[in-house]
JSON list of C-alpha atoms in Angstrom, two decimals:
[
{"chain": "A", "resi": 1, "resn": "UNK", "atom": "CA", "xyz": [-4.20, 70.80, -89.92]},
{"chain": "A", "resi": 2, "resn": "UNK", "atom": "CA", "xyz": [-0.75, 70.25, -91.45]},
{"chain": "A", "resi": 3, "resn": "UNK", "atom": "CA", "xyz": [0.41, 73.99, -89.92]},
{"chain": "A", "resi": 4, "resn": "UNK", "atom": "CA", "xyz": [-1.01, 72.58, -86.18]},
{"chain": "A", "resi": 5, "resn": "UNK", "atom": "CA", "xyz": [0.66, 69.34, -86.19]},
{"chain": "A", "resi": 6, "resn": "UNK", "atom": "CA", "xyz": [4.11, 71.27, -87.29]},
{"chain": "A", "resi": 7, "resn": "UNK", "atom": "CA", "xyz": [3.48, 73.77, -84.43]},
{"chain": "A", "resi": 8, "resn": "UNK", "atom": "CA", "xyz": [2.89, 71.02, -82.09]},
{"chain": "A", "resi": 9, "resn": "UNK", "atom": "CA", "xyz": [6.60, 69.29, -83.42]},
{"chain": "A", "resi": 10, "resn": "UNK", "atom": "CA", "xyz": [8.44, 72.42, -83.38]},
{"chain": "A", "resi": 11, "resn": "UNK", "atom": "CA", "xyz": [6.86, 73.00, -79.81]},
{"chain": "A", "resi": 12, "resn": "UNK", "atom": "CA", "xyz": [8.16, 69.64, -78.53]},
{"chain": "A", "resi": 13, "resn": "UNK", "atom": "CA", "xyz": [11.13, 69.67, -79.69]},
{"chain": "A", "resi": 14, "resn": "UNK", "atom": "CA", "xyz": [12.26, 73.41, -78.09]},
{"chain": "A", "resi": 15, "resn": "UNK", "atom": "CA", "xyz": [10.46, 71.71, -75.00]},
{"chain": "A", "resi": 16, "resn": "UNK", "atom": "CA", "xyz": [12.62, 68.70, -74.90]},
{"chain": "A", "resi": 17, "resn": "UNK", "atom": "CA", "xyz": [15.42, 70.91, -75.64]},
{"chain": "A", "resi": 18, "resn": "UNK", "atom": "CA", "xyz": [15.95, 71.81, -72.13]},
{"chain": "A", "resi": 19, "resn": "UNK", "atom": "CA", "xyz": [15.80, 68.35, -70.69]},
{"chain": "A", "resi": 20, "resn": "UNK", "atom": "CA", "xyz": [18.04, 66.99, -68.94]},
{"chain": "A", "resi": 21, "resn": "UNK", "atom": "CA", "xyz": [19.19, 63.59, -68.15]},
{"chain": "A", "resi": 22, "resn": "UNK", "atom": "CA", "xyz": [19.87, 62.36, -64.46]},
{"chain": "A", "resi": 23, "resn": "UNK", "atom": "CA", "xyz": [22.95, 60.52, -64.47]},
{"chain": "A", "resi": 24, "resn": "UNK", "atom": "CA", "xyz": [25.16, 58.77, -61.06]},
{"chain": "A", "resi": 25, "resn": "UNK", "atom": "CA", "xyz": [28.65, 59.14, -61.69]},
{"chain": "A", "resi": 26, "resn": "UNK", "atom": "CA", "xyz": [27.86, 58.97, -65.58]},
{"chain": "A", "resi": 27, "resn": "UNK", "atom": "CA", "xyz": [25.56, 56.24, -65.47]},
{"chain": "A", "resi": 28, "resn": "UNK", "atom": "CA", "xyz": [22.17, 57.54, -66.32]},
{"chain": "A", "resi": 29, "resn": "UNK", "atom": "CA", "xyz": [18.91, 56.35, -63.78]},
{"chain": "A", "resi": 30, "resn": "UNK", "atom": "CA", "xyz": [17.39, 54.56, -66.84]},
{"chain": "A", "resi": 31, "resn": "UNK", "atom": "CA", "xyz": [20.30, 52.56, -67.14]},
{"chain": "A", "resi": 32, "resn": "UNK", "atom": "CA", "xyz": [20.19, 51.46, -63.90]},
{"chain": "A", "resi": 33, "resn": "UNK", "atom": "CA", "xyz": [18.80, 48.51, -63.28]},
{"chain": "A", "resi": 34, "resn": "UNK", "atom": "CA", "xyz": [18.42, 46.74, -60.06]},
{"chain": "A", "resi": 35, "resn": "UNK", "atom": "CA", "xyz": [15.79, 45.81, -57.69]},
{"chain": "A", "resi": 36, "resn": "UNK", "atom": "CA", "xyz": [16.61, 47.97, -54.32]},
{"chain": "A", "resi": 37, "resn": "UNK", "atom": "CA", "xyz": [17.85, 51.47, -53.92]},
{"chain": "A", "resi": 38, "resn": "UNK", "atom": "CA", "xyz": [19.00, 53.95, -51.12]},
{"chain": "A", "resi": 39, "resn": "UNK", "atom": "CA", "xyz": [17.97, 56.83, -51.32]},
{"chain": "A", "resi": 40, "resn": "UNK", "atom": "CA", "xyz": [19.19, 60.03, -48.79]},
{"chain": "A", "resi": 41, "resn": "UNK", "atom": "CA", "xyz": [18.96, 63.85, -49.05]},
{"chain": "A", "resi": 42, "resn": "UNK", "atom": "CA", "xyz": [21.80, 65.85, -48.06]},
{"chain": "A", "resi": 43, "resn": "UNK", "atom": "CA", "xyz": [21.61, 69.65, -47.27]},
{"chain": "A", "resi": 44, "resn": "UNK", "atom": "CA", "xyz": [23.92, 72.26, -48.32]},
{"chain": "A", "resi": 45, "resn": "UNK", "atom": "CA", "xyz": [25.94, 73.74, -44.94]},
{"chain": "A", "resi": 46, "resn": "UNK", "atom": "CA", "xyz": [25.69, 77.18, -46.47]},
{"chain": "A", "resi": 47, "resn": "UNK", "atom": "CA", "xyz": [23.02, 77.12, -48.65]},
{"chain": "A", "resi": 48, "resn": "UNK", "atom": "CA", "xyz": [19.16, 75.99, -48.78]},
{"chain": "A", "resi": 49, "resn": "UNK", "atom": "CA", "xyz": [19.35, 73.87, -50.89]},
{"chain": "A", "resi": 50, "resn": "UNK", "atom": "CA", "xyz": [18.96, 69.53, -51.13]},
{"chain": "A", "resi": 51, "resn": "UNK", "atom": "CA", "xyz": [20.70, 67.29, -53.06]},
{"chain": "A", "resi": 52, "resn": "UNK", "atom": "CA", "xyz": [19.91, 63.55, -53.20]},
{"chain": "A", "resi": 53, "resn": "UNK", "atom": "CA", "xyz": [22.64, 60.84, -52.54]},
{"chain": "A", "resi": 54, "resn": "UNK", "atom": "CA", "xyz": [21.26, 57.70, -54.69]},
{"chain": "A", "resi": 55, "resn": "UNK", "atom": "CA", "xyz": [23.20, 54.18, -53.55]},
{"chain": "A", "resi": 56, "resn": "UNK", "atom": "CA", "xyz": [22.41, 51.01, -55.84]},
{"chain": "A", "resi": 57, "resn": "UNK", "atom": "CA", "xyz": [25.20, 49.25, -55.03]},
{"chain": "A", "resi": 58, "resn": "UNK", "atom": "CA", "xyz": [27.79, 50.66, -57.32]},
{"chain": "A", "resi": 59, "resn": "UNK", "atom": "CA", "xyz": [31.54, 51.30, -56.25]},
{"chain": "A", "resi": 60, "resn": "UNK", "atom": "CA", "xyz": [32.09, 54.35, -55.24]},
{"chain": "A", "resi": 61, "resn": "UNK", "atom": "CA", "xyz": [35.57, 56.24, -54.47]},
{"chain": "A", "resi": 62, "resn": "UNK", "atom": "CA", "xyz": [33.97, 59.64, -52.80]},
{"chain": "A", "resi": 63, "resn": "UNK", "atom": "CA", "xyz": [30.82, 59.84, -51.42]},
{"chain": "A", "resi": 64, "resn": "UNK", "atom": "CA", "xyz": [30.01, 62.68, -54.05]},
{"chain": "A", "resi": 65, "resn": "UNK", "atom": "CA", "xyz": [29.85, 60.20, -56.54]},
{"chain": "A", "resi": 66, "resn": "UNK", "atom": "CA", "xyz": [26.59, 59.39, -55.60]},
{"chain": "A", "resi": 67, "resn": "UNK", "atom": "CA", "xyz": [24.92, 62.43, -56.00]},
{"chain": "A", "resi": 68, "resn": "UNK", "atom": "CA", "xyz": [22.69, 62.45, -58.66]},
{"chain": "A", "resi": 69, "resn": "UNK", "atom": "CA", "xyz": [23.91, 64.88, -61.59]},
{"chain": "A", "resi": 70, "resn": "UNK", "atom": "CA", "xyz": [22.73, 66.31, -65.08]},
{"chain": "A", "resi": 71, "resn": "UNK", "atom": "CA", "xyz": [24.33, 66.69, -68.10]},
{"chain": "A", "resi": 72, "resn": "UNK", "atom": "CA", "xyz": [26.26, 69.05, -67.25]},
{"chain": "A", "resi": 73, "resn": "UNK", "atom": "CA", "xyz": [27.68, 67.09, -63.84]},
{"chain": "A", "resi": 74, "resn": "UNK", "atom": "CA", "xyz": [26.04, 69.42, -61.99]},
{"chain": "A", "resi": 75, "resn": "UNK", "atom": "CA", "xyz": [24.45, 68.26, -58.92]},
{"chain": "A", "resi": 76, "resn": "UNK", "atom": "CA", "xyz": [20.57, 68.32, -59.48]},
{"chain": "A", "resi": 77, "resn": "UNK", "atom": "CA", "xyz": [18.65, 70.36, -56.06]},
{"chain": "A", "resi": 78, "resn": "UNK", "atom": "CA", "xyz": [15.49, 68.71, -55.18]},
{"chain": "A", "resi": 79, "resn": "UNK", "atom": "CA", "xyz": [12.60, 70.55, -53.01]},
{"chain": "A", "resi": 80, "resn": "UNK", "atom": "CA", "xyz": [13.00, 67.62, -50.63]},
{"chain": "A", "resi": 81, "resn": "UNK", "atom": "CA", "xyz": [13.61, 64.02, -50.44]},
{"chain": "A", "resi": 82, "resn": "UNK", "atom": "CA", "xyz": [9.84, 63.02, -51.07]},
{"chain": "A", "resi": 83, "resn": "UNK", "atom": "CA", "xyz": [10.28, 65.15, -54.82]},
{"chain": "A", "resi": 84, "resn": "UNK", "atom": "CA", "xyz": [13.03, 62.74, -55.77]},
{"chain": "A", "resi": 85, "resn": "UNK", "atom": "CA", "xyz": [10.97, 59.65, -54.38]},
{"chain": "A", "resi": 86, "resn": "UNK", "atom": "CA", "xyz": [8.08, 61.10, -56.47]},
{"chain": "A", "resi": 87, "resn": "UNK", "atom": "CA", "xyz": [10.30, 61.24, -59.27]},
{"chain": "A", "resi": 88, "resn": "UNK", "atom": "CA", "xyz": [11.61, 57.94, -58.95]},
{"chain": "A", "resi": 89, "resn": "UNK", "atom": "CA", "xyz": [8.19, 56.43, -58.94]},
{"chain": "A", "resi": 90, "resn": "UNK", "atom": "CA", "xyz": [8.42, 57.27, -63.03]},
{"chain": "A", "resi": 91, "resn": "UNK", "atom": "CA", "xyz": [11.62, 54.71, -63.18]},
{"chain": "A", "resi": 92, "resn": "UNK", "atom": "CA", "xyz": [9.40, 51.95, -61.95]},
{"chain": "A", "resi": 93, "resn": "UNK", "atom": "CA", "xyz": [10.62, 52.26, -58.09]},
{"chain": "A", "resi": 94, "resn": "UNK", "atom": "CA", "xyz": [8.52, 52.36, -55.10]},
{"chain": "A", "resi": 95, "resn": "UNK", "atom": "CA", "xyz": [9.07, 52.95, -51.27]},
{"chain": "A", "resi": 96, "resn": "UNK", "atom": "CA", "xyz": [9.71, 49.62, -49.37]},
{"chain": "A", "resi": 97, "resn": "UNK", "atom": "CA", "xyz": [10.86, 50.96, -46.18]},
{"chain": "A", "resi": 98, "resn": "UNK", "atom": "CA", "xyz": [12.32, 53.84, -44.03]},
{"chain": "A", "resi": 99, "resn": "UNK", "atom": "CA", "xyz": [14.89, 54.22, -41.39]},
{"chain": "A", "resi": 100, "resn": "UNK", "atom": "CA", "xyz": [17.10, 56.91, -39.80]},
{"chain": "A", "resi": 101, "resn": "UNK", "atom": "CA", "xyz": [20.69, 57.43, -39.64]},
{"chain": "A", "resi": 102, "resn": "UNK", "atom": "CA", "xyz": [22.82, 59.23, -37.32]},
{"chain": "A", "resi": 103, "resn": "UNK", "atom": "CA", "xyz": [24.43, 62.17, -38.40]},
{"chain": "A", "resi": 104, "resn": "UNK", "atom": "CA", "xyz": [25.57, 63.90, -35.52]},
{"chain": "A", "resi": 105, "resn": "UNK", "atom": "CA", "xyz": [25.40, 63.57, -31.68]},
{"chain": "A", "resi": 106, "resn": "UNK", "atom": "CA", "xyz": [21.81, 64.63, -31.66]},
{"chain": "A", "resi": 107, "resn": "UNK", "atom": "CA", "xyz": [20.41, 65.10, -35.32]},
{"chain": "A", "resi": 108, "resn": "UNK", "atom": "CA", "xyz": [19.65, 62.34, -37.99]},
{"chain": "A", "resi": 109, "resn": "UNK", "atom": "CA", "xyz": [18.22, 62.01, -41.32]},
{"chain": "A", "resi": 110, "resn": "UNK", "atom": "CA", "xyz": [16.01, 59.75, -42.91]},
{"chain": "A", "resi": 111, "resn": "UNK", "atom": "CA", "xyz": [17.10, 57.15, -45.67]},
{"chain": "A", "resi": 112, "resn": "UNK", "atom": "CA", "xyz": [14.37, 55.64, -48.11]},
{"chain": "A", "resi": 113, "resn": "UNK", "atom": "CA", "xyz": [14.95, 51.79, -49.47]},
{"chain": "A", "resi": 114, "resn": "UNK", "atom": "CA", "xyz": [12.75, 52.11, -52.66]},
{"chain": "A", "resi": 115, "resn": "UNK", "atom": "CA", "xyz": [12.27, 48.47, -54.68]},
{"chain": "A", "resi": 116, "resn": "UNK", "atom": "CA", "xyz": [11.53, 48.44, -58.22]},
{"chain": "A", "resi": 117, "resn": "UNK", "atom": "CA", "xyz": [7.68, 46.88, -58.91]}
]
């Protein structure tokens, strides 16, 4: 019994190893806390991949600021908008409301307004 429960520490902790934390500009989701967000994907021109611009309100200098990041400050790629909102859902947020912007002459993107339950 003693050898199982040691296994099943030694197995958590390598597994929690390789977590990382999500962080805006340093300030990590869990520390965040306020009662509406913004939430917006945001495609890479070259690449296929998504990143997820997360607005609660705080200054920001360059809109990069608001990606969300690891560790590591690298930007975190999500399969799509709806995995990060999925994600969120685990911070205590859920979707309020949905609307488009603009983001060329004929193209938009959608923009999620999550409130925390």
């Amino acid at each position: 019994m003693k050898k199982l429960i040691l296994a099943a520490v030694l197995a958590a902790c390598f597994g929690l190893s390789d977590a990382k934390a999500q962080n805006v500009n340093g300030v990590k989701l869990t520390d965040i806390h306020v009662d509406y967000i913004q939430v917006r994907a945001v495609k890479s021109f070259l690449a296929d991949k998504q990143w997820i611009a997360f607005e609660y309100g705080q200054k920001v200098g360059d809109y990069s600021e608001t990606y969300i990041r690891d560790d590591n400050d690298k930007k975190l790629e999500f399969n799509s908008a709806l995995d990060c909102l999925n994600k969120l859902k685990g911070y205590g947020y859920e979707l309020l409301s949905v609307y488009t912007e603009q983001t060329g002459t004929d193209s938009n993107r959608p923009v999620y307004v999550l409130k925390r339950k």
